[in-house]
């Protein structure tokens, strides 16, 4: 089993749960509030670790209480923090999350803070780690100059580059051409390809648009419809597990963490899709993001049953 390097964001999630979501200019009363670890990068690293992957998280935090508390969380999880850089000037990032308890829908504003300020020197310090990885997993919550450098290092070393393009943003064609597997959700797929992904046929068209950009394999998570994979020869849309969802925040992160774990164990794209879907589905049965990531035993049991 090869090492999975997740090079991405850590931010603190500040989550309010309420009946409905406010519209601009409106104040509504919340039912509960929670502070916990988040950030798409870190959530995906925690998910992969709980699935049994050999994971190394690279991120940057501020010299503040949130930076310290995520290191404590990683210690409790048995995860390494030696590639957590600390910014002396910028604060640890934060995400303001509102969850509608009635529909499960959420709204998120992420301010990356320190993890949007990763320097060239820090990327260079990670070069040996990236070059010796089997998979590099990225999202779009860190600064693009660092992202670009990291993709180039991994691509030139023959490391499999998996990009979860979330939140959607413009990326130069040069980066897309170095991505082995892209894993957008349906909204991100539309932002990149202009195709509304509602059916398997739509997903196939979006996948073909990604192939034209130079991406080798495409996975699209499609919410309650499940997830789709296309390796250029074959494609498949698999359903979610039948679970009682209480919070869908971070489900995409759980999917990505589980998906890359399966790939790092040598499973093919479609087996990894099935494992990722189980991870994503189970994460929705618990509240929160990183703390809601399912364990390997939970996923194996769900896949057997
Ligand atoms: O994908 C969910 C994550 O997105 C949250 O944890 C929040 O931090 C944002 O980055």
PDB file of C-alpha atoms and ligand atoms in Angstrom:
ATOM      1  CA  UNK A   1       0.000   0.000   0.000  1.00  0.00           C
ATOM      2  CA  UNK A   2       1.468   3.345  -1.070  1.00  0.00           C
ATOM      3  CA  UNK A   3       1.376   6.637   0.797  1.00  0.00           C
ATOM      4  CA  UNK A   4      -1.434   9.097   0.102  1.00  0.00           C
ATOM      5  CA  UNK A   5      -0.300  12.713   0.440  1.00  0.00           C
ATOM      6  CA  UNK A   6      -3.154  15.185   0.938  1.00  0.00           C
ATOM      7  CA  UNK A   7      -1.883  18.691   0.202  1.00  0.00           C
ATOM      8  CA  UNK A   8      -4.711  21.008   1.187  1.00  0.00           C
ATOM      9  CA  UNK A   9      -6.668  23.105   3.587  1.00  0.00           C
ATOM     10  CA  UNK A  10      -7.268  22.969   7.266  1.00  0.00           C
ATOM     11  CA  UNK A  11      -9.862  25.414   8.586  1.00  0.00           C
ATOM     12  CA  UNK A  12     -12.008  25.498  11.719  1.00  0.00           C
ATOM     13  CA  UNK A  13     -15.704  24.837  11.076  1.00  0.00           C
ATOM     14  CA  UNK A  14     -18.145  27.113  12.923  1.00  0.00           C
ATOM     15  CA  UNK A  15     -21.492  25.424  12.352  1.00  0.00           C
ATOM     16  CA  UNK A  16     -25.009  26.621  13.181  1.00  0.00           C
ATOM     17  CA  UNK A  17     -27.986  24.327  12.682  1.00  0.00           C
ATOM     18  CA  UNK A  18     -31.394  25.903  12.207  1.00  0.00           C
ATOM     19  CA  UNK A  19     -34.869  25.344  10.761  1.00  0.00           C
ATOM     20  CA  UNK A  20     -34.357  26.803   7.286  1.00  0.00           C
ATOM     21  CA  UNK A  21     -31.570  29.062   6.031  1.00  0.00           C
ATOM     22  CA  UNK A  22     -31.592  32.891   6.170  1.00  0.00           C
ATOM     23  CA  UNK A  23     -31.918  35.029   3.028  1.00  0.00           C
ATOM     24  CA  UNK A  24     -29.708  38.150   2.643  1.00  0.00           C
ATOM     25  CA  UNK A  25     -30.669  40.742   5.278  1.00  0.00           C
ATOM     26  CA  UNK A  26     -32.535  38.198   7.438  1.00  0.00           C
ATOM     27  CA  UNK A  27     -31.645  37.006  10.961  1.00  0.00           C
ATOM     28  CA  UNK A  28     -32.994  33.660  12.110  1.00  0.00           C
ATOM     29  CA  UNK A  29     -32.571  31.746  15.386  1.00  0.00           C
ATOM     30  CA  UNK A  30     -30.318  28.709  15.397  1.00  0.00           C
ATOM     31  CA  UNK A  31     -30.933  25.441  17.261  1.00  0.00           C
ATOM     32  CA  UNK A  32     -27.297  24.518  17.989  1.00  0.00           C
ATOM     33  CA  UNK A  33     -23.737  25.706  17.399  1.00  0.00           C
ATOM     34  CA  UNK A  34     -20.532  23.695  17.168  1.00  0.00           C
ATOM     35  CA  UNK A  35     -16.830  24.421  16.621  1.00  0.00           C
ATOM     36  CA  UNK A  36     -14.835  21.574  15.073  1.00  0.00           C
ATOM     37  CA  UNK A  37     -12.090  20.601  12.627  1.00  0.00           C
ATOM     38  CA  UNK A  38     -12.857  21.091   8.924  1.00  0.00           C
ATOM     39  CA  UNK A  39     -11.322  22.137   5.628  1.00  0.00           C
ATOM     40  CA  UNK A  40     -11.764  19.891   2.613  1.00  0.00           C
ATOM     41  CA  UNK A  41      -8.105  18.811   2.622  1.00  0.00           C
ATOM     42  CA  UNK A  42      -7.972  17.866   6.274  1.00  0.00           C
ATOM     43  CA  UNK A  43     -11.416  16.217   6.200  1.00  0.00           C
ATOM     44  CA  UNK A  44     -10.285  14.031   3.291  1.00  0.00           C
ATOM     45  CA  UNK A  45      -7.040  13.124   5.091  1.00  0.00           C
ATOM     46  CA  UNK A  46      -8.965  12.128   8.250  1.00  0.00           C
ATOM     47  CA  UNK A  47     -11.411  10.105   6.130  1.00  0.00           C
ATOM     48  CA  UNK A  48      -8.559   8.250   4.398  1.00  0.00           C
ATOM     49  CA  UNK A  49      -6.788   7.622   7.716  1.00  0.00           C
ATOM     50  CA  UNK A  50      -9.940   6.165   9.281  1.00  0.00           C
ATOM     51  CA  UNK A  51     -10.306   3.940   6.203  1.00  0.00           C
ATOM     52  CA  UNK A  52      -6.835   2.533   6.859  1.00  0.00           C
ATOM     53  CA  UNK A  53      -4.726   4.485   4.332  1.00  0.00           C
ATOM     54  CA  UNK A  54      -1.137   5.496   5.019  1.00  0.00           C
ATOM     55  CA  UNK A  55      -1.788   9.278   4.883  1.00  0.00           C
ATOM     56  CA  UNK A  56       0.376  12.348   5.223  1.00  0.00           C
ATOM     57  CA  UNK A  57      -1.462  15.679   5.482  1.00  0.00           C
ATOM     58  CA  UNK A  58       0.305  18.865   4.381  1.00  0.00           C
ATOM     59  CA  UNK A  59      -1.266  22.171   5.386  1.00  0.00           C
ATOM     60  CA  UNK A  60      -0.624  25.506   7.069  1.00  0.00           C
ATOM     61  CA  UNK A  61      -2.211  26.907  10.226  1.00  0.00           C
ATOM     62  CA  UNK A  62      -1.922  30.138  12.193  1.00  0.00           C
ATOM     63  CA  UNK A  63      -0.017  30.535  15.454  1.00  0.00           C
ATOM     64  CA  UNK A  64      -3.289  30.467  17.405  1.00  0.00           C
ATOM     65  CA  UNK A  65      -5.652  28.294  19.410  1.00  0.00           C
ATOM     66  CA  UNK A  66      -7.311  26.782  16.296  1.00  0.00           C
ATOM     67  CA  UNK A  67      -3.892  25.750  14.928  1.00  0.00           C
ATOM     68  CA  UNK A  68      -3.093  24.052  18.238  1.00  0.00           C
ATOM     69  CA  UNK A  69      -6.446  22.330  18.550  1.00  0.00           C
ATOM     70  CA  UNK A  70      -6.225  20.659  15.112  1.00  0.00           C
ATOM     71  CA  UNK A  71      -2.804  19.253  16.056  1.00  0.00           C
ATOM     72  CA  UNK A  72      -4.404  17.834  19.229  1.00  0.00           C
ATOM     73  CA  UNK A  73      -7.218  16.326  17.124  1.00  0.00           C
ATOM     74  CA  UNK A  74      -4.654  14.676  14.785  1.00  0.00           C
ATOM     75  CA  UNK A  75      -2.709  13.289  17.780  1.00  0.00           C
ATOM     76  CA  UNK A  76      -5.886  11.693  19.124  1.00  0.00           C
ATOM     77  CA  UNK A  77      -6.556  10.207  15.670  1.00  0.00           C
ATOM     78  CA  UNK A  78      -2.989   8.847  15.546  1.00  0.00           C
ATOM     79  CA  UNK A  79      -2.099  11.110  12.583  1.00  0.00           C
ATOM     80  CA  UNK A  80       1.179  12.888  11.912  1.00  0.00           C
ATOM     81  CA  UNK A  81       1.405  16.705  11.911  1.00  0.00           C
ATOM     82  CA  UNK A  82       5.047  17.151  10.942  1.00  0.00           C
ATOM     83  CA  UNK A  83       4.007  18.734   7.619  1.00  0.00           C
ATOM     84  CA  UNK A  84       1.764  21.345   9.289  1.00  0.00           C
ATOM     85  CA  UNK A  85       3.470  24.684   8.594  1.00  0.00           C
ATOM     86  CA  UNK A  86       2.722  27.636  10.884  1.00  0.00           C
ATOM     87  CA  UNK A  87       2.139  31.170   9.653  1.00  0.00           C
ATOM     88  CA  UNK A  88       3.388  33.832  12.088  1.00  0.00           C
ATOM     89  CA  UNK A  89       1.098  36.499  10.612  1.00  0.00           C
ATOM     90  CA  UNK A  90      -2.068  34.891   9.220  1.00  0.00           C
ATOM     91  CA  UNK A  91      -4.720  33.242  11.381  1.00  0.00           C
ATOM     92  CA  UNK A  92      -5.904  29.658  10.908  1.00  0.00           C
ATOM     93  CA  UNK A  93      -8.702  29.648   8.335  1.00  0.00           C
ATOM     94  CA  UNK A  94     -12.366  29.308   9.236  1.00  0.00           C
ATOM     95  CA  UNK A  95     -15.564  28.143   7.548  1.00  0.00           C
ATOM     96  CA  UNK A  96     -18.943  29.583   8.490  1.00  0.00           C
ATOM     97  CA  UNK A  97     -21.434  26.779   7.918  1.00  0.00           C
ATOM     98  CA  UNK A  98     -25.223  26.968   8.145  1.00  0.00           C
ATOM     99  CA  UNK A  99     -27.138  23.689   8.068  1.00  0.00           C
ATOM    100  CA  UNK A 100     -30.890  23.514   7.509  1.00  0.00           C
ATOM    101  CA  UNK A 101     -32.037  20.724   9.833  1.00  0.00           C
ATOM    102  CA  UNK A 102     -35.212  20.203   7.858  1.00  0.00           C
ATOM    103  CA  UNK A 103     -33.696  19.654   4.393  1.00  0.00           C
ATOM    104  CA  UNK A 104     -30.079  18.831   5.310  1.00  0.00           C
ATOM    105  CA  UNK A 105     -28.944  21.572   2.871  1.00  0.00           C
ATOM    106  CA  UNK A 106     -25.986  23.727   3.827  1.00  0.00           C
ATOM    107  CA  UNK A 107     -24.328  27.025   2.925  1.00  0.00           C
ATOM    108  CA  UNK A 108     -20.597  27.548   3.522  1.00  0.00           C
ATOM    109  CA  UNK A 109     -18.202  30.495   3.355  1.00  0.00           C
ATOM    110  CA  UNK A 110     -14.560  29.398   3.683  1.00  0.00           C
ATOM    111  CA  UNK A 111     -11.801  31.877   4.494  1.00  0.00           C
ATOM    112  CA  UNK A 112      -8.566  29.963   3.982  1.00  0.00           C
ATOM    113  CA  UNK A 113      -6.321  32.181   6.150  1.00  0.00           C
ATOM    114  CA  UNK A 114      -2.915  30.561   6.710  1.00  0.00           C
ATOM    115  CA  UNK A 115      -3.576  27.675   4.285  1.00  0.00           C
ATOM    116  CA  UNK A 116      -3.990  30.215   1.462  1.00  0.00           C
ATOM    117  CA  UNK A 117      -0.444  31.412   2.162  1.00  0.00           C
ATOM    118  CA  UNK A 118       1.747  28.353   1.463  1.00  0.00           C
ATOM    119  CA  UNK A 119       5.157  29.534   0.248  1.00  0.00           C
ATOM    120  CA  UNK A 120       7.489  28.208  -2.453  1.00  0.00           C
ATOM    121  CA  UNK A 121      10.005  27.216   0.262  1.00  0.00           C
ATOM    122  CA  UNK A 122       7.363  25.194   2.070  1.00  0.00           C
ATOM    123  CA  UNK A 123       6.424  23.410  -1.167  1.00  0.00           C
ATOM    124  CA  UNK A 124      10.141  22.622  -1.706  1.00  0.00           C
ATOM    125  CA  UNK A 125      10.336  21.112   1.809  1.00  0.00           C
ATOM    126  CA  UNK A 126       7.564  18.711   0.723  1.00  0.00           C
ATOM    127  CA  UNK A 127       9.214  17.703  -2.555  1.00  0.00           C
ATOM    128  CA  UNK A 128      10.715  14.383  -1.298  1.00  0.00           C
ATOM    129  CA  UNK A 129       7.419  13.485   0.393  1.00  0.00           C
ATOM    130  CA  UNK A 130       5.397  14.187  -2.771  1.00  0.00           C
ATOM    131  CA  UNK A 131       7.866  12.427  -5.077  1.00  0.00           C
ATOM    132  CA  UNK A 132       7.733   9.254  -2.977  1.00  0.00           C
ATOM    133  CA  UNK A 133       3.907   9.177  -2.662  1.00  0.00           C
ATOM    134  CA  UNK A 134       1.708   6.816  -4.638  1.00  0.00           C
ATOM    135  CA  UNK A 135      -1.227   9.257  -4.732  1.00  0.00           C
ATOM    136  CA  UNK A 136      -1.428  13.028  -4.320  1.00  0.00           C
ATOM    137  CA  UNK A 137      -4.913  14.280  -3.384  1.00  0.00           C
ATOM    138  CA  UNK A 138      -5.727  17.976  -3.844  1.00  0.00           C
ATOM    139  CA  UNK A 139      -8.696  20.335  -3.536  1.00  0.00           C
ATOM    140  CA  UNK A 140      -9.031  24.037  -4.403  1.00  0.00           C
ATOM    141  CA  UNK A 141      -8.880  25.671  -0.962  1.00  0.00           C
ATOM    142  CA  UNK A 142      -5.123  26.491  -0.959  1.00  0.00           C
ATOM    143  CA  UNK A 143      -3.296  29.215  -2.919  1.00  0.00           C
ATOM    144  CA  UNK A 144      -3.030  28.373  -6.641  1.00  0.00           C
ATOM    145  CA  UNK A 145       0.708  29.074  -7.033  1.00  0.00           C
ATOM    146  CA  UNK A 146       1.440  26.379  -4.417  1.00  0.00           C
ATOM    147  CA  UNK A 147      -1.131  24.027  -5.973  1.00  0.00           C
ATOM    148  CA  UNK A 148       0.437  24.448  -9.409  1.00  0.00           C
ATOM    149  CA  UNK A 149       3.955  23.677  -8.105  1.00  0.00           C
ATOM    150  CA  UNK A 150       2.764  20.616  -6.199  1.00  0.00           C
ATOM    151  CA  UNK A 151       0.908  19.227  -9.234  1.00  0.00           C
ATOM    152  CA  UNK A 152       4.047  19.692 -11.390  1.00  0.00           C
ATOM    153  CA  UNK A 153       6.275  17.902  -8.839  1.00  0.00           C
ATOM    154  CA  UNK A 154       3.887  14.955  -8.557  1.00  0.00           C
ATOM    155  CA  UNK A 155       3.202  14.698 -12.290  1.00  0.00           C
ATOM    156  CA  UNK A 156       6.930  14.751 -13.169  1.00  0.00           C
ATOM    157  CA  UNK A 157       7.568  12.021 -10.573  1.00  0.00           C
ATOM    158  CA  UNK A 158       4.827   9.768 -11.975  1.00  0.00           C
ATOM    159  CA  UNK A 159       2.645  10.081  -8.860  1.00  0.00           C
ATOM    160  CA  UNK A 160      -1.118   9.645  -9.474  1.00  0.00           C
ATOM    161  CA  UNK A 161      -2.687  13.105  -9.110  1.00  0.00           C
ATOM    162  CA  UNK A 162      -6.305  13.140  -7.890  1.00  0.00           C
ATOM    163  CA  UNK A 163      -8.012  16.539  -7.929  1.00  0.00           C
ATOM    164  CA  UNK A 164     -11.263  17.171  -6.083  1.00  0.00           C
ATOM    165  CA  UNK A 165     -11.975  20.551  -7.735  1.00  0.00           C
ATOM    166  CA  UNK A 166     -13.867  22.037  -4.792  1.00  0.00           C
ATOM    167  CA  UNK A 167     -14.853  24.766  -4.448  1.00  0.00           C
ATOM    168  CA  UNK A 168     -15.029  25.210  -8.248  1.00  0.00           C
ATOM    169  CA  UNK A 169     -12.659  27.833  -9.620  1.00  0.00           C
ATOM    170  CA  UNK A 170     -10.900  28.619 -12.893  1.00  0.00           C
ATOM    171  CA  UNK A 171      -7.826  26.474 -13.438  1.00  0.00           C
ATOM    172  CA  UNK A 172      -5.291  26.888 -16.246  1.00  0.00           C
ATOM    173  CA  UNK A 173      -5.442  24.159 -18.899  1.00  0.00           C
ATOM    174  CA  UNK A 174      -1.811  23.369 -18.051  1.00  0.00           C
ATOM    175  CA  UNK A 175      -2.896  22.109 -14.601  1.00  0.00           C
ATOM    176  CA  UNK A 176      -5.893  20.131 -15.876  1.00  0.00           C
ATOM    177  CA  UNK A 177      -3.647  18.292 -18.352  1.00  0.00           C
ATOM    178  CA  UNK A 178      -1.562  16.958 -15.437  1.00  0.00           C
ATOM    179  CA  UNK A 179      -4.551  15.541 -13.500  1.00  0.00           C
ATOM    180  CA  UNK A 180      -4.985  11.763 -13.569  1.00  0.00           C
ATOM    181  CA  UNK A 181      -8.392  11.598 -11.870  1.00  0.00           C
ATOM    182  CA  UNK A 182     -10.815  14.467 -11.296  1.00  0.00           C
ATOM    183  CA  UNK A 183     -13.631  14.071  -8.717  1.00  0.00           C
ATOM    184  CA  UNK A 184     -16.110  16.988  -8.928  1.00  0.00           C
ATOM    185  CA  UNK A 185     -19.648  16.932  -7.610  1.00  0.00           C
ATOM    186  CA  UNK A 186     -22.405  17.751 -10.087  1.00  0.00           C
ATOM    187  CA  UNK A 187     -22.185  21.528  -9.393  1.00  0.00           C
ATOM    188  CA  UNK A 188     -18.424  21.590  -9.894  1.00  0.00           C
ATOM    189  CA  UNK A 189     -18.745  19.424 -13.018  1.00  0.00           C
ATOM    190  CA  UNK A 190     -21.129  22.024 -14.473  1.00  0.00           C
ATOM    191  CA  UNK A 191     -18.751  24.882 -13.544  1.00  0.00           C
ATOM    192  CA  UNK A 192     -15.874  23.181 -15.410  1.00  0.00           C
ATOM    193  CA  UNK A 193     -17.746  21.747 -18.405  1.00  0.00           C
ATOM    194  CA  UNK A 194     -20.974  23.789 -18.721  1.00  0.00           C
ATOM    195  CA  UNK A 195     -22.963  20.518 -18.612  1.00  0.00           C
ATOM    196  CA  UNK A 196     -25.877  20.106 -16.208  1.00  0.00           C
ATOM    197  CA  UNK A 197     -25.265  16.667 -14.685  1.00  0.00           C
ATOM    198  CA  UNK A 198     -28.592  15.062 -13.783  1.00  0.00           C
ATOM    199  CA  UNK A 199     -28.378  11.634 -15.487  1.00  0.00           C
ATOM    200  CA  UNK A 200     -25.752   9.043 -16.418  1.00  0.00           C
ATOM    201  CA  UNK A 201     -25.783  10.390 -19.999  1.00  0.00           C
ATOM    202  CA  UNK A 202     -25.097  13.938 -18.732  1.00  0.00           C
ATOM    203  CA  UNK A 203     -22.263  12.593 -16.583  1.00  0.00           C
ATOM    204  CA  UNK A 204     -20.791  10.839 -19.635  1.00  0.00           C
ATOM    205  CA  UNK A 205     -20.877  14.108 -21.608  1.00  0.00           C
ATOM    206  CA  UNK A 206     -19.200  15.960 -18.723  1.00  0.00           C
ATOM    207  CA  UNK A 207     -16.571  13.198 -18.496  1.00  0.00           C
ATOM    208  CA  UNK A 208     -15.854  13.567 -22.210  1.00  0.00           C
ATOM    209  CA  UNK A 209     -15.376  17.319 -21.704  1.00  0.00           C
ATOM    210  CA  UNK A 210     -12.850  16.593 -18.920  1.00  0.00           C
ATOM    211  CA  UNK A 211     -11.049  14.085 -21.206  1.00  0.00           C
ATOM    212  CA  UNK A 212     -10.663  16.884 -23.782  1.00  0.00           C
ATOM    213  CA  UNK A 213      -8.929  18.958 -21.078  1.00  0.00           C
ATOM    214  CA  UNK A 214      -6.372  16.140 -20.711  1.00  0.00           C
ATOM    215  CA  UNK A 215      -7.754  14.508 -17.545  1.00  0.00           C
ATOM    216  CA  UNK A 216      -7.358  10.702 -17.746  1.00  0.00           C
ATOM    217  CA  UNK A 217     -10.226   9.400 -15.575  1.00  0.00           C
ATOM    218  CA  UNK A 218     -13.369  11.082 -14.271  1.00  0.00           C
ATOM    219  CA  UNK A 219     -15.517  10.519 -11.192  1.00  0.00           C
ATOM    220  CA  UNK A 220     -18.593  12.680 -10.549  1.00  0.00           C
ATOM    221  CA  UNK A 221     -20.451  12.551  -7.236  1.00  0.00           C
ATOM    222  CA  UNK A 222     -24.142  13.146  -7.881  1.00  0.00           C
ATOM    223  CA  UNK A 223     -25.706  13.643  -4.425  1.00  0.00           C
ATOM    224  CA  UNK A 224     -28.636  11.331  -3.746  1.00  0.00           C
ATOM    225  CA  UNK A 225     -28.191   9.709  -7.210  1.00  0.00           C
ATOM    226  CA  UNK A 226     -24.847   8.189  -6.192  1.00  0.00           C
ATOM    227  CA  UNK A 227     -21.557   8.567  -8.050  1.00  0.00           C
ATOM    228  CA  UNK A 228     -20.320   8.023 -11.594  1.00  0.00           C
ATOM    229  CA  UNK A 229     -16.934   6.875 -12.912  1.00  0.00           C
ATOM    230  CA  UNK A 230     -15.485   6.788 -16.427  1.00  0.00           C
ATOM    231  CA  UNK A 231     -12.019   5.444 -17.260  1.00  0.00           C
ATOM    232  CA  UNK A 232     -12.236   6.207 -20.973  1.00  0.00           C
ATOM    233  CA  UNK A 233     -13.319   2.659 -21.874  1.00  0.00           C
ATOM    234  CA  UNK A 234     -16.119   1.918 -19.453  1.00  0.00           C
ATOM    235  CA  UNK A 235     -18.470   3.983 -17.311  1.00  0.00           C
ATOM    236  CA  UNK A 236     -20.750   3.226 -14.387  1.00  0.00           C
ATOM    237  CA  UNK A 237     -23.207   5.075 -12.120  1.00  0.00           C
ATOM    238  CA  UNK A 238     -23.575   3.422  -8.696  1.00  0.00           C
ATOM    239  CA  UNK A 239     -26.248   4.338  -6.101  1.00  0.00           C
ATOM    240  CA  UNK A 240     -25.691   5.641  -2.554  1.00  0.00           C
ATOM    241  CA  UNK A 241     -26.123   3.267   0.377  1.00  0.00           C
ATOM    242  CA  UNK A 242     -29.628   3.437   1.876  1.00  0.00           C
ATOM    243  CA  UNK A 243     -28.874   5.389   5.098  1.00  0.00           C
ATOM    244  CA  UNK A 244     -30.761   7.903   7.260  1.00  0.00           C
ATOM    245  CA  UNK A 245     -28.888  11.148   6.569  1.00  0.00           C
ATOM    246  CA  UNK A 246     -28.708  13.781   9.324  1.00  0.00           C
ATOM    247  CA  UNK A 247     -25.931  16.021   7.915  1.00  0.00           C
ATOM    248  CA  UNK A 248     -24.502  15.914   4.386  1.00  0.00           C
ATOM    249  CA  UNK A 249     -21.707  18.444   5.095  1.00  0.00           C
ATOM    250  CA  UNK A 250     -18.376  16.790   4.303  1.00  0.00           C
ATOM    251  CA  UNK A 251     -19.940  13.809   2.472  1.00  0.00           C
ATOM    252  CA  UNK A 252     -17.842  14.633  -0.614  1.00  0.00           C
ATOM    253  CA  UNK A 253     -14.739  14.665   1.578  1.00  0.00           C
ATOM    254  CA  UNK A 254     -15.628  11.272   3.048  1.00  0.00           C
ATOM    255  CA  UNK A 255     -16.094   9.969  -0.518  1.00  0.00           C
ATOM    256  CA  UNK A 256     -12.700  11.280  -1.655  1.00  0.00           C
ATOM    257  CA  UNK A 257     -10.844   9.951   1.400  1.00  0.00           C
ATOM    258  CA  UNK A 258     -12.351   6.489   1.016  1.00  0.00           C
ATOM    259  CA  UNK A 259     -11.937   6.522  -2.773  1.00  0.00           C
ATOM    260  CA  UNK A 260      -8.176   7.253  -2.678  1.00  0.00           C
ATOM    261  CA  UNK A 261      -7.699   4.701   0.109  1.00  0.00           C
ATOM    262  CA  UNK A 262      -9.115   1.998  -2.148  1.00  0.00           C
ATOM    263  CA  UNK A 263      -6.917   3.177  -5.045  1.00  0.00           C
ATOM    264  CA  UNK A 264      -3.838   3.129  -2.784  1.00  0.00           C
ATOM    265  CA  UNK A 265      -4.655  -0.530  -2.028  1.00  0.00           C
ATOM    266  CA  UNK A 266      -4.567  -1.356  -5.741  1.00  0.00           C
ATOM    267  CA  UNK A 267      -8.342  -1.468  -6.315  1.00  0.00           C
ATOM    268  CA  UNK A 268      -9.524  -0.378  -9.771  1.00  0.00           C
ATOM    269  CA  UNK A 269     -11.542   2.793 -10.475  1.00  0.00           C
ATOM    270  CA  UNK A 270     -14.929   1.075 -10.157  1.00  0.00           C
ATOM    271  CA  UNK A 271     -14.118  -0.836  -6.943  1.00  0.00           C
ATOM    272  CA  UNK A 272     -12.763   2.418  -5.509  1.00  0.00           C
ATOM    273  CA  UNK A 273     -16.001   4.157  -6.591  1.00  0.00           C
ATOM    274  CA  UNK A 274     -18.046   1.619  -4.612  1.00  0.00           C
ATOM    275  CA  UNK A 275     -15.833   2.025  -1.539  1.00  0.00           C
ATOM    276  CA  UNK A 276     -15.956   5.841  -1.845  1.00  0.00           C
ATOM    277  CA  UNK A 277     -19.754   5.807  -2.065  1.00  0.00           C
ATOM    278  CA  UNK A 278     -19.939   3.744   1.126  1.00  0.00           C
ATOM    279  CA  UNK A 279     -17.662   6.250   2.897  1.00  0.00           C
ATOM    280  CA  UNK A 280     -19.673   9.226   1.651  1.00  0.00           C
ATOM    281  CA  UNK A 281     -23.048   7.671   2.490  1.00  0.00           C
ATOM    282  CA  UNK A 282     -22.049   6.641   6.031  1.00  0.00           C
ATOM    283  CA  UNK A 283     -20.616  10.091   6.844  1.00  0.00           C
ATOM    284  CA  UNK A 284     -24.089  11.611   6.417  1.00  0.00           C
ATOM    285  CA  UNK A 285     -25.431   9.576   9.344  1.00  0.00           C
ATOM    286  CA  UNK A 286     -23.405  11.641  11.859  1.00  0.00           C
ATOM    287  CA  UNK A 287     -23.194  15.365  12.589  1.00  0.00           C
ATOM    288  CA  UNK A 288     -20.135  17.427  11.595  1.00  0.00           C
ATOM    289  CA  UNK A 289     -17.361  16.968   9.060  1.00  0.00           C
ATOM    290  CA  UNK A 290     -14.017  15.420  10.147  1.00  0.00           C
ATOM    291  CA  UNK A 291     -15.532  13.838  13.304  1.00  0.00           C
ATOM    292  CA  UNK A 292     -18.249  12.218  11.127  1.00  0.00           C
ATOM    293  CA  UNK A 293     -15.831  10.295   8.886  1.00  0.00           C
ATOM    294  CA  UNK A 294     -16.587   6.550   9.009  1.00  0.00           C
ATOM    295  CA  UNK A 295     -14.048   3.897   9.997  1.00  0.00           C
ATOM    296  CA  UNK A 296     -12.863   0.979   7.875  1.00  0.00           C
ATOM    297  CA  UNK A 297     -14.887  -1.469   9.980  1.00  0.00           C
ATOM    298  CA  UNK A 298     -18.065   0.572   9.462  1.00  0.00           C
ATOM    299  CA  UNK A 299     -17.511   0.715   5.683  1.00  0.00           C
ATOM    300  CA  UNK A 300     -16.648  -2.998   5.374  1.00  0.00           C
ATOM    301  CA  UNK A 301     -19.732  -3.922   7.433  1.00  0.00           C
ATOM    302  CA  UNK A 302     -21.999  -1.690   5.315  1.00  0.00           C
ATOM    303  CA  UNK A 303     -20.627  -3.149   2.072  1.00  0.00           C
ATOM    304  CA  UNK A 304     -21.149  -6.723   3.317  1.00  0.00           C
ATOM    305  CA  UNK A 305     -24.708  -6.082   4.552  1.00  0.00           C
TER     306      UNK A 305
HETATM  307  O1  LIG B   1     -16.574  19.938   2.467  1.00  0.00           O
HETATM  308  C1  LIG B   1     -16.935  20.456   3.715  1.00  0.00           C
HETATM  309  C2  LIG B   1     -15.886  21.438   4.157  1.00  0.00           C
HETATM  310  O2  LIG B   1     -15.896  22.550   3.280  1.00  0.00           O
HETATM  311  C3  LIG B   1     -16.138  22.016   5.540  1.00  0.00           C
HETATM  312  O3  LIG B   1     -15.515  21.255   6.554  1.00  0.00           O
HETATM  313  C4  LIG B   1     -15.599  23.417   5.423  1.00  0.00           C
HETATM  314  O4  LIG B   1     -14.463  23.616   6.190  1.00  0.00           O
HETATM  315  C5  LIG B   1     -15.350  23.658   3.945  1.00  0.00           C
HETATM  316  O5  LIG B   1     -14.025  23.698   3.642  1.00  0.00           O
END
